[in-house]
XYZ file of C-alpha atoms in Angstrom:
655
model
C -0.013 -0.037 -0.099
C 1.620 2.665 -0.861
C 1.589 5.468 2.390
C 2.164 9.690 1.955
C 3.257 11.789 4.451
C 2.467 16.282 5.724
C 1.055 18.309 8.388
C -2.070 18.735 7.165
C -5.042 17.018 5.027
C -7.272 18.995 3.540
C -9.929 16.688 1.508
C -12.453 18.248 -1.297
C -11.117 20.905 -3.261
C -13.884 23.928 -2.773
C -14.264 27.212 -2.203
C -13.050 26.035 1.621
C -10.755 23.776 0.248
C -9.219 25.979 -1.379
C -8.553 28.128 0.990
C -7.683 25.615 3.555
C -4.556 24.202 2.048
C -3.163 28.083 0.781
C -3.687 29.375 4.301
C -2.049 26.355 5.286
C 0.438 26.077 2.980
C 1.313 29.679 3.654
C 1.391 28.963 7.009
C 4.706 26.094 6.263
C 2.764 23.045 7.025
C 3.311 20.676 4.216
C 0.364 20.260 3.257
C -1.584 17.665 0.956
C -5.068 18.796 -1.044
C -6.516 16.145 -1.963
C -10.076 16.482 -4.791
C -11.303 13.984 -7.465
C -11.247 16.668 -9.518
C -8.448 18.360 -10.547
C -10.518 20.676 -13.533
C -12.653 21.819 -10.791
C -10.834 23.281 -8.418
C -12.439 26.319 -6.655
C -15.785 25.187 -9.404
C -18.700 27.383 -8.483
C -21.471 24.915 -8.747
C -24.333 27.301 -8.757
C -24.118 31.227 -9.518
C -20.951 32.533 -10.803
C -20.554 35.466 -8.394
C -18.513 36.407 -5.434
C -19.847 38.618 -2.902
C -23.591 40.390 -2.533
C -24.850 41.232 1.545
C -22.580 41.411 4.260
C -20.305 38.039 1.876
C -18.851 40.953 -0.159
C -16.925 41.716 3.474
C -16.492 38.143 4.472
C -13.736 38.189 0.917
C -12.612 41.481 1.884
C -12.039 39.631 5.170
C -9.352 36.397 2.969
C -7.770 38.397 1.340
C -7.080 41.342 4.090
C -5.744 37.290 5.953
C -3.644 36.944 2.993
C -6.435 34.465 1.083
C -7.005 33.640 -2.526
C -10.565 34.860 -2.958
C -9.992 38.110 -3.556
C -7.222 37.751 -5.701
C -8.996 35.198 -8.109
C -12.467 37.261 -7.918
C -10.765 40.254 -9.271
C -8.093 38.368 -11.889
C -11.992 36.670 -13.626
C -14.290 39.789 -13.114
C -16.442 40.448 -15.786
C -18.873 43.272 -13.985
C -18.786 44.856 -10.446
C -21.304 46.318 -8.195
C -20.924 47.972 -5.018
C -24.648 46.989 -3.015
C -26.297 49.225 -1.207
C -24.473 52.732 -2.187
C -27.961 54.523 -0.808
C -26.813 53.082 2.610
C -24.168 53.270 5.607
C -21.390 52.539 5.133
C -21.422 49.976 6.846
C -23.851 48.434 4.526
C -21.539 48.748 1.935
C -21.715 45.256 0.347
C -18.793 44.632 -3.028
C -20.297 41.827 -5.932
C -18.607 40.194 -8.120
C -19.916 38.583 -11.615
C -16.691 35.602 -12.897
C -15.471 34.623 -15.805
C -16.398 30.394 -14.396
C -13.752 28.535 -16.159
C -11.439 31.385 -15.997
C -12.225 31.344 -11.974
C -11.459 26.811 -11.499
C -7.576 27.696 -13.745
C -6.736 31.290 -11.742
C -6.819 29.264 -8.139
C -5.128 26.085 -9.955
C -2.987 28.940 -10.971
C -2.332 30.605 -7.821
C -2.670 26.566 -5.817
C 0.038 25.185 -7.766
C 2.553 28.318 -6.880
C 1.648 27.810 -3.388
C 5.416 26.910 -1.334
C 4.147 23.184 0.777
C 0.916 22.625 -1.091
C 0.793 19.133 -3.438
C -2.502 18.152 -5.280
C -3.381 14.724 -5.111
C -7.002 13.634 -6.694
C -8.723 11.290 -5.732
C -11.639 9.621 -3.476
C -11.052 9.718 0.391
C -13.288 7.058 1.605
C -11.866 7.231 4.984
C -10.430 8.884 8.856
C -7.636 6.489 10.173
C -7.397 7.936 14.189
C -5.661 6.046 16.877
C -7.483 6.036 20.753
C -4.649 8.146 23.080
C -4.766 8.553 26.942
C -6.237 12.203 27.624
C -4.764 14.288 30.590
C -7.951 16.067 29.998
C -9.520 13.321 29.768
C -10.554 10.186 31.564
C -10.982 8.251 29.563
C -9.755 6.770 25.743
C -10.042 9.240 22.965
C -9.629 9.293 19.289
C -6.951 11.646 17.379
C -6.556 12.054 13.322
C -3.446 10.316 11.966
C -4.788 10.314 8.623
C -7.039 9.250 5.607
C -7.700 6.604 3.180
C -8.494 6.938 -0.569
C -10.526 4.438 -3.087
C -8.145 3.336 -4.692
C -6.132 2.435 -1.223
C -3.549 5.087 -0.928
C -2.941 6.181 2.766
C -1.974 9.164 3.305
C -0.785 10.399 6.713
C -0.966 13.770 8.363
C -2.152 14.755 12.851
C -4.552 17.108 11.150
C -7.451 16.679 8.987
C -9.633 19.501 6.932
C -12.518 18.091 6.075
C -13.963 20.584 2.884
C -16.244 18.047 1.032
C -19.439 20.373 0.342
C -22.297 19.199 -1.018
C -21.155 15.463 -2.059
C -21.369 13.202 1.022
C -24.221 11.246 0.099
C -25.430 13.765 -2.233
C -29.080 12.584 -4.225
C -29.729 15.057 -6.868
C -33.270 15.746 -7.660
C -35.574 17.345 -11.226
C -39.234 16.382 -10.396
C -39.636 13.002 -9.297
C -36.408 11.853 -11.184
C -33.591 11.236 -8.449
C -29.768 11.101 -9.280
C -26.511 9.904 -7.270
C -23.937 12.961 -7.143
C -21.928 15.343 -5.830
C -23.637 18.258 -8.730
C -24.298 17.877 -11.921
C -22.448 15.065 -13.826
C -20.531 13.997 -10.090
C -19.624 11.247 -8.495
C -21.458 11.083 -4.652
C -19.632 10.811 -1.544
C -20.320 7.507 -0.131
C -18.826 5.612 3.176
C -17.326 8.989 4.461
C -20.100 10.475 6.613
C -21.074 7.162 8.104
C -17.562 6.537 8.890
C -17.235 9.257 10.674
C -20.488 8.710 12.408
C -18.453 5.284 13.956
C -16.472 8.188 15.497
C -19.116 9.558 17.650
C -20.212 12.451 15.439
C -23.299 13.104 14.159
C -24.845 14.278 10.920
C -28.452 15.161 9.316
C -29.661 16.491 6.071
C -29.166 19.615 4.061
C -30.418 20.367 0.619
C -30.523 22.830 -1.592
C -30.989 23.395 -5.316
C -29.503 25.666 -8.180
C -31.253 27.438 -11.371
C -31.498 26.444 -15.607
C -28.372 27.673 -17.370
C -29.522 29.582 -20.418
C -28.263 29.730 -24.166
C -27.842 33.537 -24.797
C -28.185 33.114 -28.267
C -32.728 32.382 -27.185
C -32.009 34.942 -25.684
C -34.883 38.750 -27.137
C -32.927 40.546 -24.529
C -35.094 43.267 -26.186
C -37.933 42.794 -23.686
C -35.045 42.742 -20.535
C -34.035 45.123 -18.812
C -29.869 46.632 -18.740
C -28.165 46.354 -15.497
C -24.895 47.204 -16.018
C -22.195 47.124 -13.757
C -19.056 49.680 -12.792
C -15.930 50.713 -13.256
C -14.563 52.447 -10.548
C -11.582 51.852 -8.255
C -13.192 49.439 -5.067
C -11.855 45.541 -5.664
C -11.908 42.894 -4.195
C -8.312 42.712 -3.217
C -6.192 45.307 -1.379
C -2.984 44.236 -2.843
C -4.752 46.241 -6.248
C -2.194 44.992 -9.222
C -4.412 42.189 -9.336
C -7.543 43.909 -10.386
C -7.732 43.749 -13.790
C -9.003 47.088 -14.556
C -5.460 48.789 -13.741
C -3.622 46.334 -14.882
C -3.092 48.644 -17.786
C -7.318 50.221 -18.698
C -5.158 51.753 -22.174
C -5.198 48.510 -23.434
C -8.838 47.178 -21.783
C -11.906 47.398 -24.014
C -14.510 47.855 -21.747
C -17.135 46.191 -23.358
C -15.217 43.551 -23.508
C -13.872 42.866 -20.750
C -17.254 43.650 -18.872
C -20.544 42.125 -19.120
C -23.675 43.527 -17.775
C -26.455 41.068 -16.836
C -29.700 41.838 -17.016
C -33.075 42.207 -15.333
C -36.891 40.598 -16.456
C -39.889 39.078 -13.468
C -42.853 36.540 -13.589
C -45.770 36.733 -14.797
C -49.221 34.881 -13.772
C -48.960 32.865 -17.185
C -45.163 31.209 -15.759
C -46.788 31.160 -12.023
C -50.067 28.663 -13.649
C -47.544 26.615 -15.330
C -45.223 26.057 -11.946
C -48.682 25.255 -9.719
C -49.196 22.424 -12.326
C -46.738 20.460 -11.638
C -46.284 20.778 -8.154
C -47.775 17.618 -7.395
C -44.811 16.100 -9.163
C -42.385 18.800 -7.174
C -39.882 16.877 -4.409
C -40.103 19.355 -2.723
C -43.382 19.332 -1.667
C -44.418 15.251 -3.143
C -43.334 14.705 0.420
C -39.555 13.428 -2.127
C -37.036 15.479 0.180
C -37.358 15.623 3.428
C -34.325 18.161 4.588
C -34.368 22.333 4.714
C -33.056 24.617 1.977
C -31.834 27.393 2.804
C -35.250 30.412 4.018
C -33.496 32.999 1.700
C -32.189 31.119 -1.611
C -35.987 29.619 -2.198
C -36.400 28.052 -5.539
C -39.236 29.228 -7.219
C -41.991 26.461 -6.378
C -41.350 27.207 -2.565
C -42.041 31.453 -4.262
C -45.648 30.119 -5.363
C -46.292 28.360 -2.080
C -44.763 30.667 0.410
C -46.073 34.232 -1.612
C -49.723 33.274 -3.502
C -50.299 36.470 -2.801
C -47.608 37.953 -5.666
C -48.221 38.282 -9.512
C -44.843 38.083 -10.314
C -41.190 37.735 -9.318
C -37.724 39.159 -10.114
C -34.547 37.151 -12.321
C -31.815 38.250 -13.298
C -30.277 36.607 -15.905
C -26.248 36.856 -15.748
C -23.304 35.661 -17.685
C -21.197 33.167 -16.754
C -17.876 34.072 -18.710
C -16.824 35.882 -21.287
C -16.443 33.113 -24.735
C -18.966 30.738 -23.660
C -22.888 31.604 -23.844
C -24.161 29.842 -21.044
C -25.893 32.422 -18.576
C -27.172 31.905 -15.187
C -30.755 32.621 -14.366
C -30.782 34.151 -10.257
C -34.018 33.927 -9.127
C -35.243 30.952 -10.445
C -33.699 28.213 -8.559
C -36.022 25.218 -9.372
C -36.455 21.153 -9.042
C -39.315 20.961 -10.685
C -40.132 18.061 -13.590
C -37.626 19.203 -17.084
C -40.640 19.744 -19.195
C -42.658 21.816 -16.547
C -39.492 24.477 -16.325
C -39.154 24.938 -19.934
C -42.525 25.119 -20.942
C -42.776 28.087 -18.047
C -39.335 29.751 -19.226
C -41.394 30.227 -22.341
C -44.404 32.202 -20.907
C -41.596 34.870 -20.274
C -41.203 37.847 -23.228
C -37.462 38.143 -23.486
C -37.694 33.713 -23.319
C -39.896 32.969 -25.189
C -37.571 30.867 -27.659
C -35.623 30.073 -25.139
C -33.081 26.896 -25.137
C -31.218 25.390 -22.221
C -28.262 24.022 -20.748
C -29.707 21.883 -18.188
C -32.582 22.094 -15.862
C -32.704 22.838 -12.432
C -32.533 20.575 -9.737
C -32.426 19.773 -5.999
C -29.652 18.608 -4.212
C -29.278 16.364 -1.004
C -26.155 15.926 1.410
C -24.992 15.464 4.253
C -23.886 18.416 6.633
C -22.058 17.967 10.620
C -23.625 19.585 13.558
C -21.224 22.605 13.708
C -21.660 22.969 18.091
C -19.513 19.437 17.852
C -16.856 22.187 16.870
C -14.677 24.252 18.788
C -14.271 27.860 17.587
C -10.599 26.824 15.988
C -13.170 24.954 13.456
C -12.022 21.524 15.425
C -13.869 18.653 16.557
C -14.430 18.158 19.977
C -14.736 14.412 19.361
C -12.000 13.503 17.418
C -8.305 15.511 18.044
C -6.355 17.126 14.841
C -9.823 16.891 12.942
C -11.155 19.851 11.459
C -14.390 20.523 9.642
C -15.430 23.480 7.091
C -17.866 25.753 4.566
C -20.853 23.488 3.363
C -20.393 20.683 5.926
C -20.478 22.491 8.949
C -23.898 23.962 7.590
C -23.532 26.374 5.523
C -24.382 28.126 2.676
C -22.689 29.976 -0.258
C -18.709 30.037 -1.382
C -18.039 33.601 0.631
C -19.020 31.202 3.557
C -17.199 27.964 2.721
C -14.099 30.151 1.802
C -14.181 31.901 5.908
C -14.127 28.849 7.030
C -11.383 27.398 5.507
C -8.659 29.437 5.856
C -9.543 29.681 9.422
C -9.484 25.973 9.883
C -6.907 25.625 7.443
C -4.524 28.378 9.966
C -5.842 26.664 13.195
C -4.968 22.886 11.078
C -1.346 24.171 11.083
C -0.793 25.858 13.817
C -2.200 22.276 15.396
C -0.377 20.382 13.209
C 3.550 22.497 14.830
C 2.152 22.047 17.884
C 2.297 18.460 18.925
C 5.116 16.912 20.242
C 4.698 13.481 18.592
C 5.912 11.773 22.119
C 3.479 12.926 23.792
C 0.863 13.268 21.343
C -1.355 15.156 24.423
C 0.943 18.111 25.423
C -0.196 20.343 22.839
C 0.772 23.775 22.962
C -2.464 24.922 20.857
C -2.816 28.835 20.565
C -5.315 28.622 17.126
C -6.184 32.354 15.367
C -9.843 32.603 16.829
C -11.587 35.970 15.245
C -13.991 37.361 18.112
C -17.367 38.898 16.972
C -15.916 43.153 16.503
C -13.128 41.821 14.534
C -15.123 39.657 11.220
C -17.580 38.142 9.899
C -16.011 35.500 9.464
C -15.956 35.560 13.825
C -19.778 36.256 13.421
C -20.447 33.019 11.178
C -17.834 30.497 12.722
C -19.023 32.146 16.835
C -22.987 31.751 15.286
C -22.151 28.255 13.981
C -20.544 26.321 17.026
C -22.674 28.118 19.547
C -26.135 28.176 18.604
C -25.953 25.801 15.098
C -28.072 25.572 12.611
C -31.344 24.096 11.422
C -31.053 25.806 7.975
C -28.193 26.036 6.348
C -26.658 29.063 7.408
C -26.583 32.786 5.443
C -24.814 36.053 6.398
C -26.527 38.153 6.475
C -25.055 42.029 7.801
C -28.114 41.555 10.346
C -26.649 39.006 12.426
C -23.139 41.103 13.689
C -23.638 43.718 16.922
C -21.032 45.495 15.334
C -21.603 46.284 11.670
C -19.482 49.827 11.781
C -16.718 48.241 12.892
C -17.006 45.187 10.141
C -17.282 47.398 7.659
C -15.669 45.900 3.957
C -13.434 49.765 3.960
C -11.948 48.242 6.780
C -10.647 45.103 7.451
C -6.613 45.608 5.989
C -6.383 47.794 9.337
C -8.420 44.856 11.244
C -7.008 41.696 10.323
C -3.893 42.354 7.961
C -1.253 43.044 10.885
C -2.374 39.729 13.125
C -2.503 37.653 9.873
C 1.265 38.439 8.500
C 2.307 38.126 12.432
C 0.929 34.730 11.806
C 2.670 34.651 9.224
C -0.216 34.341 5.941
C -0.268 37.417 4.874
C 3.149 38.362 3.249
C 5.188 40.573 4.453
C 4.731 43.366 0.920
C 0.787 42.365 2.607
C 1.893 43.766 5.243
C 3.368 46.829 3.954
C 0.757 47.561 1.185
C -2.027 48.354 4.284
C 1.171 50.155 6.784
C 1.375 52.400 4.179
C -1.790 52.848 3.940
C -2.732 53.296 7.374
C -0.084 55.996 7.797
C -1.955 58.006 4.578
C -5.337 57.295 6.573
C -3.914 58.575 9.631
C -2.556 61.686 8.000
C -5.840 63.031 5.686
C -7.817 62.569 9.301
C -4.768 64.174 11.897
C -5.059 67.286 8.680
C -8.684 67.422 9.110
C -8.635 67.084 12.714
C -6.415 70.137 13.731
C -7.187 72.348 10.417
C -9.462 74.882 10.253
C -11.070 76.038 7.387
C -13.036 79.813 6.799
C -15.842 80.845 4.870
C -14.421 82.250 2.296
C -12.706 79.883 1.403
C -15.208 76.743 0.968
C -19.010 79.249 1.027
C -19.126 79.436 -2.596
C -19.285 75.980 -3.013
C -21.480 75.083 -0.634
C -24.106 77.234 -1.339
C -23.504 75.330 -5.273
C -24.884 72.237 -3.814
C -27.151 73.867 -1.422
C -25.661 73.357 1.892
C -25.394 75.851 4.474
C -22.658 78.290 4.621
C -19.933 78.783 6.933
C -20.787 81.805 9.139
C -17.432 81.482 11.548
C -14.245 79.187 11.272
C -14.981 75.586 12.049
C -12.116 72.513 11.770
C -12.248 70.000 8.825
C -13.181 67.724 9.704
C -17.069 69.138 11.149
C -17.306 70.029 7.492
C -17.221 67.566 6.478
C -19.215 64.702 8.561
C -22.364 66.978 7.132
C -24.185 65.424 4.639
C -23.732 65.173 0.779
C -19.856 66.355 1.824
C -17.617 63.979 0.259
C -13.968 65.214 0.778
C -12.922 64.668 -2.659
C -15.522 66.674 -3.099
C -14.282 69.215 -0.444
C -10.291 68.754 -1.108
C -10.906 71.178 -5.003
C -11.691 73.695 -2.826
C -8.844 72.915 -0.325
C -5.062 72.842 -1.978
C -3.260 71.730 1.015
C -5.640 68.735 2.146
C -5.856 68.201 -2.159
C -2.586 68.033 -1.946
C -2.404 65.447 1.127
C -4.835 63.227 -0.692
C -3.412 63.421 -3.873
C 0.309 62.231 -2.277
C -0.884 58.301 -2.825
C -1.346 58.416 -6.437
C -1.973 54.241 -6.732
C -4.681 54.653 -4.729
C -6.121 57.662 -3.311
C -9.584 57.195 -3.779
C -9.510 54.500 -1.244
C -7.592 55.456 1.129
C -9.810 58.951 1.256
C -13.241 56.744 1.164
C -11.653 55.575 4.443
C -10.570 58.831 5.883
C -14.415 59.818 5.289
C -16.188 57.386 6.596
C -13.735 57.177 9.893
C -14.574 61.616 9.551
C -18.163 60.918 9.134
C -18.693 57.774 11.428
C -16.536 58.487 14.642
C -18.890 59.362 17.128
C -20.892 55.503 16.180
C -17.000 53.830 15.528
C -16.430 54.825 19.150
C -19.658 53.635 21.190
C -19.251 50.051 19.399
C -15.748 49.667 20.377
C -17.112 50.404 23.938
C -19.681 47.996 23.824
C -17.358 45.497 22.640
C -14.920 46.004 24.865
C -17.481 45.358 27.267
C -18.570 41.979 25.697
C -14.882 40.925 25.860
C -14.793 41.254 29.415
C -16.806 38.301 29.723
C -14.316 36.964 27.053
C -12.021 37.189 29.144
C -14.004 34.814 31.805
C -13.285 31.060 31.148
C -16.291 28.427 31.540
C -15.050 24.889 30.614
C -14.343 22.670 32.367
C -15.071 24.472 35.798
C -18.427 23.272 36.663
C -20.974 19.849 36.361
C -23.818 22.059 34.664
C -26.452 18.936 35.454
C -26.032 20.053 39.426
C -26.673 23.781 39.050
C -29.915 23.873 40.567
C -29.542 27.862 40.426
C -29.952 27.010 35.951
C -33.165 26.514 34.165
C -32.659 23.293 33.433
C -32.688 24.296 29.287
C -30.033 25.909 30.613
C -28.612 23.211 32.273
C -29.070 20.746 28.987
C -28.341 23.219 26.393
C -24.872 24.467 28.345
C -24.264 20.738 28.664
C -24.383 20.074 24.984
C -22.171 22.803 23.714
C -19.459 23.214 26.689
C -18.954 27.061 26.545
C -15.120 28.241 26.154
C -16.196 31.553 28.089
C -19.459 33.039 29.684
C -19.304 35.394 26.353
C -20.324 32.131 24.642
C -22.154 31.139 27.205
C -24.604 34.849 27.054
C -24.963 33.563 23.113
C -26.177 30.290 23.513
C -30.365 30.360 22.736
C -32.115 29.044 25.885
C -29.735 30.611 28.084
C -31.079 33.541 30.283
C -29.014 36.790 31.798
C -30.476 35.319 34.942
C -28.429 31.778 34.423
C -25.927 33.935 33.363
C -25.191 35.636 36.573
C -25.254 32.301 38.716
C -22.778 31.677 36.957
C -21.371 34.918 37.163
C -21.929 34.367 41.086
C -20.834 31.095 40.648
C -16.306 32.538 39.518
C -16.331 35.326 42.048
C -16.306 31.895 43.843
């Protein structure tokens, strides 16, 4: 039997797997990425789009931490938009439509050029463990030692990251037809779930779906509304040389390099056709029993949930620069093929539609994430990490964020193990708090609350949204990632230069007085109240409707300061302006976060037998026993644990 040896093994080459393998290898661990198809690494199984509400912030955090998703997205983007511009900057969210094929090959290029990283094309059939005595537990427990593949290869490592996506016992549905598969035309992964179940790791089923793919040559675009993208300085990666628009603007034809999307709606005829097929819909005939994503429902679910709506919006989005394939966003379905086609033809723009494949639903196994700690390592098997849809999440961005954290922590864990005494570990993982990153909110929600439906990130899930903006992810995370060795010196220097420029602009605005005669003409031109006496520059910038760049046109010295970082002056000016305008809100949230950190510093794990604490409610005793929270702050976020229960624990900790 062939045997290979590594520090970290990553099982699965999707978005979580790519980030996990890239991060572990960048950390310095000898890493093996195992994938069933090297030509599908980073495959976008659903819409080839990255970002969106809250998701865009996650991608910028991944980039600030030294991950790859932002770089790959910018390099393959065919349309970019900043969503939620009408709201405050805490809600701004970048989104890009990507070229599906180029996205895969850009990830391959990135991984192939990463030191310490090997790729092995195979399928993992089981994990290999051994029993060891634990210094902190009275009984024997399991630790990971490697994996075994369907070809009989044993790949050994002290850490394994499972990122199998929708492939674990995957089952696809179109009408009453069911086909085993992890993705269209791709085989599922049997046995691995059962192997993990045997180790005491519980699993359940979830479902997701994807829409029909359309041939653009059959679309009547004259009956659709154009939705163009934007061509400004915004991007996903803070490392601007990766942004295709900035490589050589003079040689890029924006009409060729950036494609529009199109929008139209369903109508009552479409709805009647779809309703006629509900009896054969696997979502309503009992064929599918598992839970799907509430916030990304199928078109048939929309009809049942919102029976009074006579139309629903649809978005037709390109799959790439050199393909006729288009994605019909908003029409996810598992209805019979003939029903899908008949309904589509009732839409004027699609009256002559031709499709490449129908929409389908897919059921798959996932593992209860409350079985993990905040590093994403299993509480049941040491050295075994989980990331992505196997933790009950949905979305490329959520998967990638988990993958990066799991990969870094797997590398840290592998380096901390004393091989002579495996239980003697100096493991100190990377944990992101809720006020540091949306990734921190995501992971804390998963391991503390668990999931009863596919988890999707929203800005509303974060208590500290003004601290977790898309523009300041580098400020929050780059230096920390660099100290771990994941973010490069180049990336850290790039941030430190930006940091110095931001501070220079803010300091200047805080100490500089502006006189009425310098700005009143400009203020009156936009209907803003003129000054009657001088004021500090930052007071003027704080006014609604006034941008720092616009104001600089009337103040030559301010303009000179803003223009100094010529290669990214707009990005830096935007961040400085946000910090000035929202300084009060930012300080208030920082103070609230500091209060919560006091509870984060009170560690309670291992201190109590909750079943013996009669001062707690019955539900609190059950939930605390199941979750076994690490800190009092985590305990306070567990559903069913009340403030009075937390007060009981505070009193007991005081004793």
